[in-house]
Short mmCIF file of C-alpha atoms and ligand atoms in Angstrom, two decimals:
data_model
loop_
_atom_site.label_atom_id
_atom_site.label_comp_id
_atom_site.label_asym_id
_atom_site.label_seq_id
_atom_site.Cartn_x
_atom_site.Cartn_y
_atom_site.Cartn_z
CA UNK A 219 -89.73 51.06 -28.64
CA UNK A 220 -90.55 51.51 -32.30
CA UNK A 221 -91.66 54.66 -34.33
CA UNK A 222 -94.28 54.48 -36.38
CA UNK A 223 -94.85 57.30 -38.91
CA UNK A 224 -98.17 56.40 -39.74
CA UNK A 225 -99.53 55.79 -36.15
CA UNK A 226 -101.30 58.65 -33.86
CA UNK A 227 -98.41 58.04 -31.20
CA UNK A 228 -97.40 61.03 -28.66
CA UNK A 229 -93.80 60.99 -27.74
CA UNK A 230 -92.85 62.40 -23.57
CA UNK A 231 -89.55 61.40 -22.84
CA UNK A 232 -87.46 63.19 -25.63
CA UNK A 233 -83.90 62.31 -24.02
CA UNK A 234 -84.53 58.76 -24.23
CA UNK A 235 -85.64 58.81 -27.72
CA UNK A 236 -82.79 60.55 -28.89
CA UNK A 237 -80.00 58.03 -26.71
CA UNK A 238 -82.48 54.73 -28.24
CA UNK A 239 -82.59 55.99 -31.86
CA UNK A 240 -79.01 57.44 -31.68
CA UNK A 241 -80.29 61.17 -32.71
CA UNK A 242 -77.64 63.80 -31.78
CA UNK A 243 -78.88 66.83 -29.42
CA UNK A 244 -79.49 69.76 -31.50
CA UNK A 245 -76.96 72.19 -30.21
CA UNK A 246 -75.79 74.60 -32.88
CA UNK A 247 -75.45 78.43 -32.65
CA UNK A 248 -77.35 79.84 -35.40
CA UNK A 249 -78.07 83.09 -35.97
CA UNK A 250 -81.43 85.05 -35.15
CA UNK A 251 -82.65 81.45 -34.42
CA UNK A 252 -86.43 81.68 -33.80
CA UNK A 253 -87.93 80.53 -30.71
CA UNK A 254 -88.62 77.01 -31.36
CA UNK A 255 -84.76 76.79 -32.04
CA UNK A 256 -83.57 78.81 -28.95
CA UNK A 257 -86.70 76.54 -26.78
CA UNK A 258 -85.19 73.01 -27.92
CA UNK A 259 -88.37 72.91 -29.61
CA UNK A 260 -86.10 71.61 -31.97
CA UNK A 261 -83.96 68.60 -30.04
CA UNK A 262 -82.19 66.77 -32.20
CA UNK A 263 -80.88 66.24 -35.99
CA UNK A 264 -78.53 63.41 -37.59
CA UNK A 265 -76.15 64.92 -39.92
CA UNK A 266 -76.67 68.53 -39.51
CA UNK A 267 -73.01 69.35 -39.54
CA UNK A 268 -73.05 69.87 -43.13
CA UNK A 269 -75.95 72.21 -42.98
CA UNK A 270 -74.34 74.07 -40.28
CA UNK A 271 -70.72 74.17 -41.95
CA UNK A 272 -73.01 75.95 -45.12
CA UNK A 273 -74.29 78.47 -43.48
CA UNK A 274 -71.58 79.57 -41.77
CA UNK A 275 -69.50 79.64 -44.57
CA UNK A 276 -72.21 81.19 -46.48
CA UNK A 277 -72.72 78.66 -48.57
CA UNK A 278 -75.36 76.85 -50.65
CA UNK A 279 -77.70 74.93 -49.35
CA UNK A 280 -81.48 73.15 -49.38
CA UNK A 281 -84.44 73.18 -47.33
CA UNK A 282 -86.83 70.39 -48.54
CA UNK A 283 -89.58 68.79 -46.27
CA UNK A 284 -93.22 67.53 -47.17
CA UNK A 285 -96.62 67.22 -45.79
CA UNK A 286 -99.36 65.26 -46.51
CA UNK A 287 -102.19 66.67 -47.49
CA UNK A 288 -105.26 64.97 -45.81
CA UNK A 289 -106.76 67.60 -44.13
CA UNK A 290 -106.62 70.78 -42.49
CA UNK A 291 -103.25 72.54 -41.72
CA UNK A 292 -102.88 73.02 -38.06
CA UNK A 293 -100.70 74.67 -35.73
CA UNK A 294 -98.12 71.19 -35.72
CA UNK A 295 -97.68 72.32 -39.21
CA UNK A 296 -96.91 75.49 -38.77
CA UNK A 297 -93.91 74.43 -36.92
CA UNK A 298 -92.58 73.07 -39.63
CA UNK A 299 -93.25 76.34 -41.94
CA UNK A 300 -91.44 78.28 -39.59
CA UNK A 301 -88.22 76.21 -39.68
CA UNK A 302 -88.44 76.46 -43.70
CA UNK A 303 -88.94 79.92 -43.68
CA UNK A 304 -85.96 80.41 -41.27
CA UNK A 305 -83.81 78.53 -42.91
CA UNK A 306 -85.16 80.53 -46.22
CA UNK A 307 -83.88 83.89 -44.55
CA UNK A 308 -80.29 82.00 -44.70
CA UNK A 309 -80.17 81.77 -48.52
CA UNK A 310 -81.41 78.32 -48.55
CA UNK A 311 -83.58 77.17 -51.77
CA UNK A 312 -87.25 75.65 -50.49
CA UNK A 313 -88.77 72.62 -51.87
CA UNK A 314 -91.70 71.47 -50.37
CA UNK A 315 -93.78 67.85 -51.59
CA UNK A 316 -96.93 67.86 -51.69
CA UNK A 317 -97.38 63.78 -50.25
CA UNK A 318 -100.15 63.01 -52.51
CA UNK A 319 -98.47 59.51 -53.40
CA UNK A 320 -98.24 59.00 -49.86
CA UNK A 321 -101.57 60.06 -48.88
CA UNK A 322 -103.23 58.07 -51.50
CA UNK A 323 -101.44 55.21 -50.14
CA UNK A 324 -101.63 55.02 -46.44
CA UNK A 325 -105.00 56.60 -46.29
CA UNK A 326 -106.50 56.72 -49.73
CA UNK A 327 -106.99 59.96 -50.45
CA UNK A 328 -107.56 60.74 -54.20
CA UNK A 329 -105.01 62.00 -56.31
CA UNK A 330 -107.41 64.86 -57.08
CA UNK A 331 -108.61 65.65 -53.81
CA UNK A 332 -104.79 66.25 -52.22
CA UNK A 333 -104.20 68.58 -55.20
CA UNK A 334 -107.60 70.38 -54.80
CA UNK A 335 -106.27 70.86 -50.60
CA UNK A 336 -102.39 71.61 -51.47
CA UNK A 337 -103.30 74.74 -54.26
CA UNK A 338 -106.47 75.82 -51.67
CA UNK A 339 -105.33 75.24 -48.18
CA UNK A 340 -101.84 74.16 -47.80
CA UNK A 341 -99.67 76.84 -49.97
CA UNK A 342 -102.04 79.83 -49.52
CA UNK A 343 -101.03 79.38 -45.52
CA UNK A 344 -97.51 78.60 -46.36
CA UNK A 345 -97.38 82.32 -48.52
CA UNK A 346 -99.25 84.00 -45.38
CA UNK A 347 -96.86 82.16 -43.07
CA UNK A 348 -94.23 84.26 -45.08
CA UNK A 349 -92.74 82.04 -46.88
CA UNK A 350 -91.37 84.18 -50.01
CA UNK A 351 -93.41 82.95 -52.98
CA UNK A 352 -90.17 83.35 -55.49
CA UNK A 353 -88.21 81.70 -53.66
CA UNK A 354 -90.22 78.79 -53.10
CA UNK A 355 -91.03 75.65 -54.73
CA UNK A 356 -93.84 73.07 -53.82
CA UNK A 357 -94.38 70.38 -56.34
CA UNK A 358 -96.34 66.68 -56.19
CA UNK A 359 -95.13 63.50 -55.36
CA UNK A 360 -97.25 61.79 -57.85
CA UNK A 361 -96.15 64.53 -61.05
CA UNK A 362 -92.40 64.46 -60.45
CA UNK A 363 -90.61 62.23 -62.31
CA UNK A 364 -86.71 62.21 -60.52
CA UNK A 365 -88.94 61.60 -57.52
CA UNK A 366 -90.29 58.34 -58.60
CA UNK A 367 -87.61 57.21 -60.57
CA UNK A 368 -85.19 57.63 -57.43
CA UNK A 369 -87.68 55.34 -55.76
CA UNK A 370 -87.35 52.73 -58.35
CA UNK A 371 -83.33 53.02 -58.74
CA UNK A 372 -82.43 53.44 -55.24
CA UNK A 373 -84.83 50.82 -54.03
CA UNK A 374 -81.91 48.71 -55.11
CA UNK A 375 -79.95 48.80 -52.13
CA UNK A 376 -82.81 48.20 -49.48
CA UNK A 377 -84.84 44.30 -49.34
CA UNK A 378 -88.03 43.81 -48.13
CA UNK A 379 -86.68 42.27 -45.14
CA UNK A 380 -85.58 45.55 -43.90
CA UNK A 381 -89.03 47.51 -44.80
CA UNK A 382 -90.72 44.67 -42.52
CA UNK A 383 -88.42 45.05 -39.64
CA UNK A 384 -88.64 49.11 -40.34
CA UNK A 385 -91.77 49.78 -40.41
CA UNK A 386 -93.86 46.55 -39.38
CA UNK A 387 -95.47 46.01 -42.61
CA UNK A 388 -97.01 42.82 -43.19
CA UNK A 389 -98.02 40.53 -46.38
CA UNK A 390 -101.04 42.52 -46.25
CA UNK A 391 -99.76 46.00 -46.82
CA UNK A 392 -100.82 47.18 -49.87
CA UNK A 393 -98.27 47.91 -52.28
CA UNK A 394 -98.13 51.47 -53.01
CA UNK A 395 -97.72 52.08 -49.06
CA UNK A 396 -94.77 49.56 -49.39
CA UNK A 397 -92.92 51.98 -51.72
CA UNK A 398 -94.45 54.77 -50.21
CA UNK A 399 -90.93 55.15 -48.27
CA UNK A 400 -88.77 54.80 -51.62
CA UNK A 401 -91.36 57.80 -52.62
CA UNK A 402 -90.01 60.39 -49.80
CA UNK A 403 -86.78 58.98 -50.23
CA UNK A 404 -87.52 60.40 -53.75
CA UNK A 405 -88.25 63.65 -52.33
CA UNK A 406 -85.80 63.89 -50.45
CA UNK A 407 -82.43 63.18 -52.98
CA UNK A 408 -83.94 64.55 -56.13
CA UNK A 409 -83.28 68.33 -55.28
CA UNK A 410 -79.74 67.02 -55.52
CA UNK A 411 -80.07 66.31 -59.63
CA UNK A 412 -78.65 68.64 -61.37
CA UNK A 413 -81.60 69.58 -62.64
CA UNK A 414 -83.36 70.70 -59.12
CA UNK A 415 -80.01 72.57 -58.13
CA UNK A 416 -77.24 69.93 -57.76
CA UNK A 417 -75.37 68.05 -55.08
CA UNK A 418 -75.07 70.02 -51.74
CA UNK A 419 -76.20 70.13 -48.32
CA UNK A 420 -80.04 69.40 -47.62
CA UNK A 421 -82.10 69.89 -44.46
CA UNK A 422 -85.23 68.00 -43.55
CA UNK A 423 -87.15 69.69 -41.04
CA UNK A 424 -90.00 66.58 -39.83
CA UNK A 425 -91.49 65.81 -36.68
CA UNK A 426 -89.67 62.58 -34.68
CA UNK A 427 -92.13 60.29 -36.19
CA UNK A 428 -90.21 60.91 -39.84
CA UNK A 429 -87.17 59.05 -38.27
CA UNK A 430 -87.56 56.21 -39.80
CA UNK A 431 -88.01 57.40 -43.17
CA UNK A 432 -84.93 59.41 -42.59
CA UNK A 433 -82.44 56.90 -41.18
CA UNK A 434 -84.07 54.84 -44.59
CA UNK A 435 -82.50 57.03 -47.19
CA UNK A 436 -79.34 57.98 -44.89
CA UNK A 437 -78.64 54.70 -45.22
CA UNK A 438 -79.01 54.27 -48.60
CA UNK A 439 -77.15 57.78 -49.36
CA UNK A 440 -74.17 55.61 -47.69
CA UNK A 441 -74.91 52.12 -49.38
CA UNK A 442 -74.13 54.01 -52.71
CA UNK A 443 -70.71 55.31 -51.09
CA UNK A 444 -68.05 54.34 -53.16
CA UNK A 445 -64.99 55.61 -50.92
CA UNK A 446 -64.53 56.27 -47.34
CA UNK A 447 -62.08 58.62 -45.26
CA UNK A 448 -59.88 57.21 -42.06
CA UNK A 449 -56.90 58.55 -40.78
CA UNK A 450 -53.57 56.40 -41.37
CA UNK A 451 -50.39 57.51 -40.15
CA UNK A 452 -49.71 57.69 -43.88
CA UNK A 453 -51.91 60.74 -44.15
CA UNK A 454 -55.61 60.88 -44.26
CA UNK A 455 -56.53 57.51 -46.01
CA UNK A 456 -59.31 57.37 -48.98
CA UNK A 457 -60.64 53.98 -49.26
CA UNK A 458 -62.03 52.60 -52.75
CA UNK A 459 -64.61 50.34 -52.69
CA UNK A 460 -64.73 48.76 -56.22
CA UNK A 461 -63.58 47.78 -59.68
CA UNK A 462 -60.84 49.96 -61.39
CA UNK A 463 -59.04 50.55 -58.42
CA UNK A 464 -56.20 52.78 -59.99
CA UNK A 465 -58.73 54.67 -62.51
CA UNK A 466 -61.16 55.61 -59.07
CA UNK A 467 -58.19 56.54 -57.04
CA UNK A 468 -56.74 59.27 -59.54
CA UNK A 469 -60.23 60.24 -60.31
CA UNK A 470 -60.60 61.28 -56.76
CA UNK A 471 -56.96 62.83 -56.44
CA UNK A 472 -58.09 65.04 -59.47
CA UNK A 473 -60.92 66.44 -57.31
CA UNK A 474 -59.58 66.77 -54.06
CA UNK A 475 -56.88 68.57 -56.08
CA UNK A 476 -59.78 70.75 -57.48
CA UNK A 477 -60.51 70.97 -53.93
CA UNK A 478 -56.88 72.68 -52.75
CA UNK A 479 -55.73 69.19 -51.56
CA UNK A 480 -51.81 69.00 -53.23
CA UNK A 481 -49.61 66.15 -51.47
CA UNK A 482 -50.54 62.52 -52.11
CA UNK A 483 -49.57 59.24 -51.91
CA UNK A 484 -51.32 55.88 -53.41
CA UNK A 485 -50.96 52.46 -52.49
CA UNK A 486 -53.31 50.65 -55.31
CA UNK A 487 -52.98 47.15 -53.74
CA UNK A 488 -54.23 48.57 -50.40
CA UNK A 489 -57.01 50.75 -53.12
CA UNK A 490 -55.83 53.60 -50.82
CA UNK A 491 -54.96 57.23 -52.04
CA UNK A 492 -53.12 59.03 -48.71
CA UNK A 493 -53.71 62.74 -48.93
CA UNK A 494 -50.89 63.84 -46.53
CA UNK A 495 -51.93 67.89 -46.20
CA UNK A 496 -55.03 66.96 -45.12
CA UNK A 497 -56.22 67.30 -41.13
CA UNK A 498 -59.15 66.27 -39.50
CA UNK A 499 -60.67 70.12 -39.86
CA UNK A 500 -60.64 69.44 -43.33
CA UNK A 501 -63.20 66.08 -43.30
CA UNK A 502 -65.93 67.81 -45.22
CA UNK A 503 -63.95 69.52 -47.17
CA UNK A 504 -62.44 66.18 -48.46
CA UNK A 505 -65.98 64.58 -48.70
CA UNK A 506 -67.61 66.87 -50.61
CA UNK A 507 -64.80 66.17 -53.20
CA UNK A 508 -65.19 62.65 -53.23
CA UNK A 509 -68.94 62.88 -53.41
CA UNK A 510 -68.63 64.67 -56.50
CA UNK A 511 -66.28 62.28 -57.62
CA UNK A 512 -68.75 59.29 -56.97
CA UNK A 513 -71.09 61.35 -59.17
CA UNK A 514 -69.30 61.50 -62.06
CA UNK A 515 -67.90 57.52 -61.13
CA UNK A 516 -71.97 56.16 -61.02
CA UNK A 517 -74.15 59.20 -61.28
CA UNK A 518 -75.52 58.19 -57.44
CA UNK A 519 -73.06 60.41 -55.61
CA UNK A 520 -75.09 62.40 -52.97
CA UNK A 521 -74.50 64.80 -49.56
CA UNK A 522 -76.27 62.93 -46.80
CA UNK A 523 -79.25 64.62 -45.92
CA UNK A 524 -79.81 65.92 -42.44
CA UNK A 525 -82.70 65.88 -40.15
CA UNK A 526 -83.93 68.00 -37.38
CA UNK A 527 -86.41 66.57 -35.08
CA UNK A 528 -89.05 68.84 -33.36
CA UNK A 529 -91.35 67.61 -30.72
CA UNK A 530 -94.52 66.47 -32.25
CA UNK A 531 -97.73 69.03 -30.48
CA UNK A 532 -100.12 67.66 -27.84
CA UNK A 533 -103.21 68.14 -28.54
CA UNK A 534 -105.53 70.62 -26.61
CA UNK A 535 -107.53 67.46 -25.22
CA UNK A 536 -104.28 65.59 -24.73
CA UNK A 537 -102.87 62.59 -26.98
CA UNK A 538 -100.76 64.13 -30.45
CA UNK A 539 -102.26 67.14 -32.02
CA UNK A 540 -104.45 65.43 -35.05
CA UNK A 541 -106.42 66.32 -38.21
CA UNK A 542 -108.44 63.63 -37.85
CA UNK A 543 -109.59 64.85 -33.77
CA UNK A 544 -111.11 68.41 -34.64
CA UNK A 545 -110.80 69.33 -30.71
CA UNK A 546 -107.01 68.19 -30.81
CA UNK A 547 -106.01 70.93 -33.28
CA UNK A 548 -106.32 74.87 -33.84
CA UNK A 549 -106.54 74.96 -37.46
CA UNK A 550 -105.16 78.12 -39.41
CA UNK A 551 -108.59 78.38 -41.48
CA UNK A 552 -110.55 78.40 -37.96
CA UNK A 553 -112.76 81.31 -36.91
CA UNK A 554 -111.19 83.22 -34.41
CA UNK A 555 -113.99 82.55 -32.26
CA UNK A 556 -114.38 78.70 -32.97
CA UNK A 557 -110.20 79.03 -31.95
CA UNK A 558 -110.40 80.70 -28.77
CA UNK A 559 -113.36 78.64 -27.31
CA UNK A 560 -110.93 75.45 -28.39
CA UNK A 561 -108.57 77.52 -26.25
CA UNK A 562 -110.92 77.97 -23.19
CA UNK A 563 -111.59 74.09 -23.15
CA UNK A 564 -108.01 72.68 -23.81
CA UNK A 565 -106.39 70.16 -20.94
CA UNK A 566 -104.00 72.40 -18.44
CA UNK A 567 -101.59 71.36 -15.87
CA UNK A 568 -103.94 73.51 -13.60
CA UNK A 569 -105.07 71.53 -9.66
CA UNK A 570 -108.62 70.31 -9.31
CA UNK A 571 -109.39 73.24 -7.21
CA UNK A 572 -108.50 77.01 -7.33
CA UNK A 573 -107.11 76.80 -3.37
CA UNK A 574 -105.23 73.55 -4.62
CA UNK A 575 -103.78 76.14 -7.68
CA UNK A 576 -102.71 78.83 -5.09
CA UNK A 577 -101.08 76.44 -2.74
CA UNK A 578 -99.08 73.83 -5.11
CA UNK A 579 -99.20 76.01 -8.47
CA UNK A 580 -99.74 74.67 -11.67
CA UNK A 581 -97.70 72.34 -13.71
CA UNK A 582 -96.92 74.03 -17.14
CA UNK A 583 -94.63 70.93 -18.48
CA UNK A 584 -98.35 69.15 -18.73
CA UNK A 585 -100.14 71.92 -19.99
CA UNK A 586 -101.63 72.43 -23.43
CA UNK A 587 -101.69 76.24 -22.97
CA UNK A 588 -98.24 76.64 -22.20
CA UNK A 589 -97.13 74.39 -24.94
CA UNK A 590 -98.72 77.00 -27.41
CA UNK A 591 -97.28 79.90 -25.17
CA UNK A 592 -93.81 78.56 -25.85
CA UNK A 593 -94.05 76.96 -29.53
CA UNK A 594 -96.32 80.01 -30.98
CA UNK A 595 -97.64 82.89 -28.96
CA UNK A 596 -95.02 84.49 -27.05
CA UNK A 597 -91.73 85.25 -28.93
CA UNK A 598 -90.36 87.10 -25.47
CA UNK A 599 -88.09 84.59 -23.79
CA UNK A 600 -88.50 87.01 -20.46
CA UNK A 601 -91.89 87.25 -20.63
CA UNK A 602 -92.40 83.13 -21.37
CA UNK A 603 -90.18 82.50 -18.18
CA UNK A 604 -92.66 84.57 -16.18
CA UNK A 605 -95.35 82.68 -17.07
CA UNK A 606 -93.60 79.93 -16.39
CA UNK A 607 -92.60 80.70 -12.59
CA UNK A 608 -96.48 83.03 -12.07
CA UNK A 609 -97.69 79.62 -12.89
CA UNK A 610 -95.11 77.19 -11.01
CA UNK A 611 -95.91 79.35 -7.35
CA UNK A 612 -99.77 79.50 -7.97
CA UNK A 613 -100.40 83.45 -8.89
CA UNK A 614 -101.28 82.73 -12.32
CA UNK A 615 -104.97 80.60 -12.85
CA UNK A 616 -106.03 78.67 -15.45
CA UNK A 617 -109.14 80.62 -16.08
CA UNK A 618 -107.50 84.04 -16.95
CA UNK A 619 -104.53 82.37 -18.40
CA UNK A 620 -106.31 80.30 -21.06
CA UNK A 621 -108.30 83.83 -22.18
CA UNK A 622 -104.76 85.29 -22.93
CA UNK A 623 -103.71 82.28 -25.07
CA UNK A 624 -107.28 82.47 -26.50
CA UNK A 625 -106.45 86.44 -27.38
CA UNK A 626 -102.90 85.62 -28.70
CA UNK A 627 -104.46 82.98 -30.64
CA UNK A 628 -107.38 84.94 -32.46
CA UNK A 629 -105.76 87.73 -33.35
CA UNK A 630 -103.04 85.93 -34.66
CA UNK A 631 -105.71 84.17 -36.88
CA UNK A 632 -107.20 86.97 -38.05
CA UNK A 633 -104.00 88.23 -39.25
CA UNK A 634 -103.51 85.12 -41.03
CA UNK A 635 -106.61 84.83 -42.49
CA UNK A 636 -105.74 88.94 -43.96
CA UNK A 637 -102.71 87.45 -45.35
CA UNK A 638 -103.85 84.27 -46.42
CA UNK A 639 -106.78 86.49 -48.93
CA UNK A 640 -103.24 88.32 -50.47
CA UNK A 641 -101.68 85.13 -50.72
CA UNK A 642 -104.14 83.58 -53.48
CA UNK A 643 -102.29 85.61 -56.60
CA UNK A 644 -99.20 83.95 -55.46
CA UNK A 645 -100.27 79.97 -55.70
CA UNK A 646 -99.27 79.89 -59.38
CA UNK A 647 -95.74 81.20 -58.89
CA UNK A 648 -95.10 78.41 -56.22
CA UNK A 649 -96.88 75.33 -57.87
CA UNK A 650 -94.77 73.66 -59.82
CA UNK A 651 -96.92 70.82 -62.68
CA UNK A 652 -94.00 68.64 -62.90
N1 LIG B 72 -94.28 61.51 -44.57
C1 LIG B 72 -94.46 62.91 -44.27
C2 LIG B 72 -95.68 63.05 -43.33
O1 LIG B 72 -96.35 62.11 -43.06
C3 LIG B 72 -94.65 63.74 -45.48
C4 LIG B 72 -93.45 63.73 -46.41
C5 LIG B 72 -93.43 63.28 -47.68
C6 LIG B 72 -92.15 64.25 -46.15
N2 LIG B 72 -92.22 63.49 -48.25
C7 LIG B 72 -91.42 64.07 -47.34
C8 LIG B 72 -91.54 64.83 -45.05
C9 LIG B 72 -90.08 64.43 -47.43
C10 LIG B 72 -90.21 65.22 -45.15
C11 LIG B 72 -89.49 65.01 -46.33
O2 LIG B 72 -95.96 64.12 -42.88
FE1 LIG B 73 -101.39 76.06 -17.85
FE2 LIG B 73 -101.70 78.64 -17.44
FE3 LIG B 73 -102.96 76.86 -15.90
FE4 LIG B 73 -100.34 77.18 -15.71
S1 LIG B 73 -101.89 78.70 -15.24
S2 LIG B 73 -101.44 75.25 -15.80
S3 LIG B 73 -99.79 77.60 -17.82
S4 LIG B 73 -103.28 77.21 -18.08
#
């Protein structure tokens, strides 16, 4: 099995994607989590211990994730808003990329025409989503500098032999797609510069088909690693990996000193530096210090950045929820009306016949309606799980069950749409020119 970022592939068996691609289950307590969180919506992450330890320690921390901006935002999106603005209510800063590099490149959308859609479509819905427009940044691939110039420095420690094997390009992939990668690589270290807030934890919210891109600049985060931590019955053992042994190792004793750390030991031949009070509660703690120390060391010291993984949205005529398939999608600029007859027509997991229906019951776990019951329209676990079971032993039908989404749905938009007219006087204070 392969993921493909770029293809129009729909995902079913979650468990095995997570045990192939070695994603952990996404298990942690948060706080008020919404109900994509509490639903497993959201299933798994790499790295988001760091996130975690942040926010319960109140902590600093980033949101950044990025969309591309070919078309229409639709209710897959949305998903994605509502992590950011959850995490937002946490005290996390927001960055969100505008993909127009990447857009231009996989599907050659102009430059012009992604801006025109980000400032018109994209940002007014994330402001009526409720993202807080002063606390928010969104900003373009193609007008950031750090961005690109991560792409082009950090490129160093990837070959092209990799990016074929990765991503099954070809000597016939055009060349901005090639670096394309590199590009949300960019995106995705740069709001660790000083300049865009400094080295700390960072969250990447994507859909399971960003994998790839994020085990990419995981990878690299750790190719750039200059020590590394194992316990040693010496004490917990930091590893140098370099020249100037002896000038690295007290470098790093002088900030994990900084960081409360006060009994060590070095043995230079061995380019080890034992830090004896240390236990193995304390490995973050004693990573973030060398981190900063590999910072100051080659200016490429960085936290790596975590990923959640939410299930990508089946479309309401089956396959992944698209853009590109206007009968796949509810988009948050449709007319309620043009949104609820979507509604009335989408694919259930109702029986051919209505007897059939009363005697088996549906099957929600295939069902297009339910999927937008649980990811969007009903935020009452108790009332979801009697829709589940009403549909499960055959008292609930398709028919009258579709026209409730269908109500949910259209009254939601029309809220939106309210919101999304206030929104407009707010664009400015999110866009960022460079
Ligand atoms: N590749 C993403 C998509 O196709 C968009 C994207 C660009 C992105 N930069 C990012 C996602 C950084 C997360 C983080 O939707
Ligand atoms: Fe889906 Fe509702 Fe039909 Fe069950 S009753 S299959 S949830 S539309």
């Amino acid at each position: 099995m392969k993921i493909d970022p770029w293809s129009s592939q729909q995902y079913k068996d979650y468990a095995r994607l997570r045990d192939e691609f070695g994603i952990e289950e996404f298990d942690f307590n948060l706080p008020n989590a919404p109900p994509i969180f509490r639903r497993k919506v959201i299933f798994g992450h790499r790295g988001f211990q760091y996130v975690y330890d942040a926010i319960v320690h109140r902590e600093n921390f980033a949101v950044l994730t990025g969309l591309m901006p070919s078309g229409k935002m639709h209710f897959g999106h949305k998903m994605t808003i509502e992590q950011v603005k959850y995490y937002q209510s946490l005290g996390a800063d927001v960055n969100i990329a505008v993909a127009d590099i990447e857009a231009y490149a996989a599907r050659g959308l102009p430059i012009k025409t992604a801006e025109k859609i980000a400032l018109e479509e994209y940002v007014p819905n994330y402001i009526a989503l409720g993202l807080d427009p002063e606390r928010t940044v969104v900003y373009f691939q193609s007008k950031r500098s750090a961005v690109k110039d991560v792409a082009w420095l950090l490129g160093k420690k990837v070959n092209l032999s990799e990016f074929l094997s990765i991503y099954g390009f070809g000597e016939s992939t055009n060349m901005a797609h090639m670096i394309s990668p590199l590009v949300q690589v960019g995106d995705i270290l740069h709001v660790q510069f000083d300049e865009y807030g400094g080295r700390r934890p960072t969250v990447v919210p994507v859909g399971v088909d960003q994998d790839p891109h994020m085990r990419l600049t995981r990878d690299i985060v750790s190719r750039f690693r200059l020590f590394s931590i194992s316990p040693q019955k010496e004490g917990t053992g930091v590893f140098y990996k370099g020249d100037d042994v002896e000038n690295a190792l007290k470098k790093a004793r002088d900030y994990l000193e900084n960081y409360g750390f006060s009994d060590f030991s070095f043995n230079i031949a061995y380019k080890a530096l034992y830090v004896k009070d240390a236990t193995n509660k304390d490995l973050i703690k004693l990573d973030k210090a060398l981190i900063d120390c590999e910072h100051e060391l080659h200016d490429f010291g960085f936290y790596p950045p975590a990923a959640t993984y939410h299930r990508l949205m089946t479309g309401l005529t089956g396959g992944k929820m698209s853009s590109s398939k206007p009968d796949s999608a509810i988009f948050l600029t449709d007319s309620p009306q043009d949104a609820k007859k979507k509604m009335m027509r989408a694919k259930t997991g109702g029986r051919v016949t209505l007897e059939e229906q009363r005697k088996l019951g549906g099957e929600p776990e295939k069902c297009a309606v339910y999927e937008m019951f649980v990811y969007h329209l009903v935020d009452n676990d108790e009332y979801l799980k009697e829709i589940y079971e009403t549909c499960k032993n055959g008292e609930r039908v398709c028919g009258k069950c579709k026209k409730e989404a269908a109500e949910l749905v259209s009254s939601f938009l029309e809220e939106l749409a309210e919101k999304r007219n206030h929104a407009k006087d707010y664009v400015k204070m999110v866009v960022r020119k460079d």
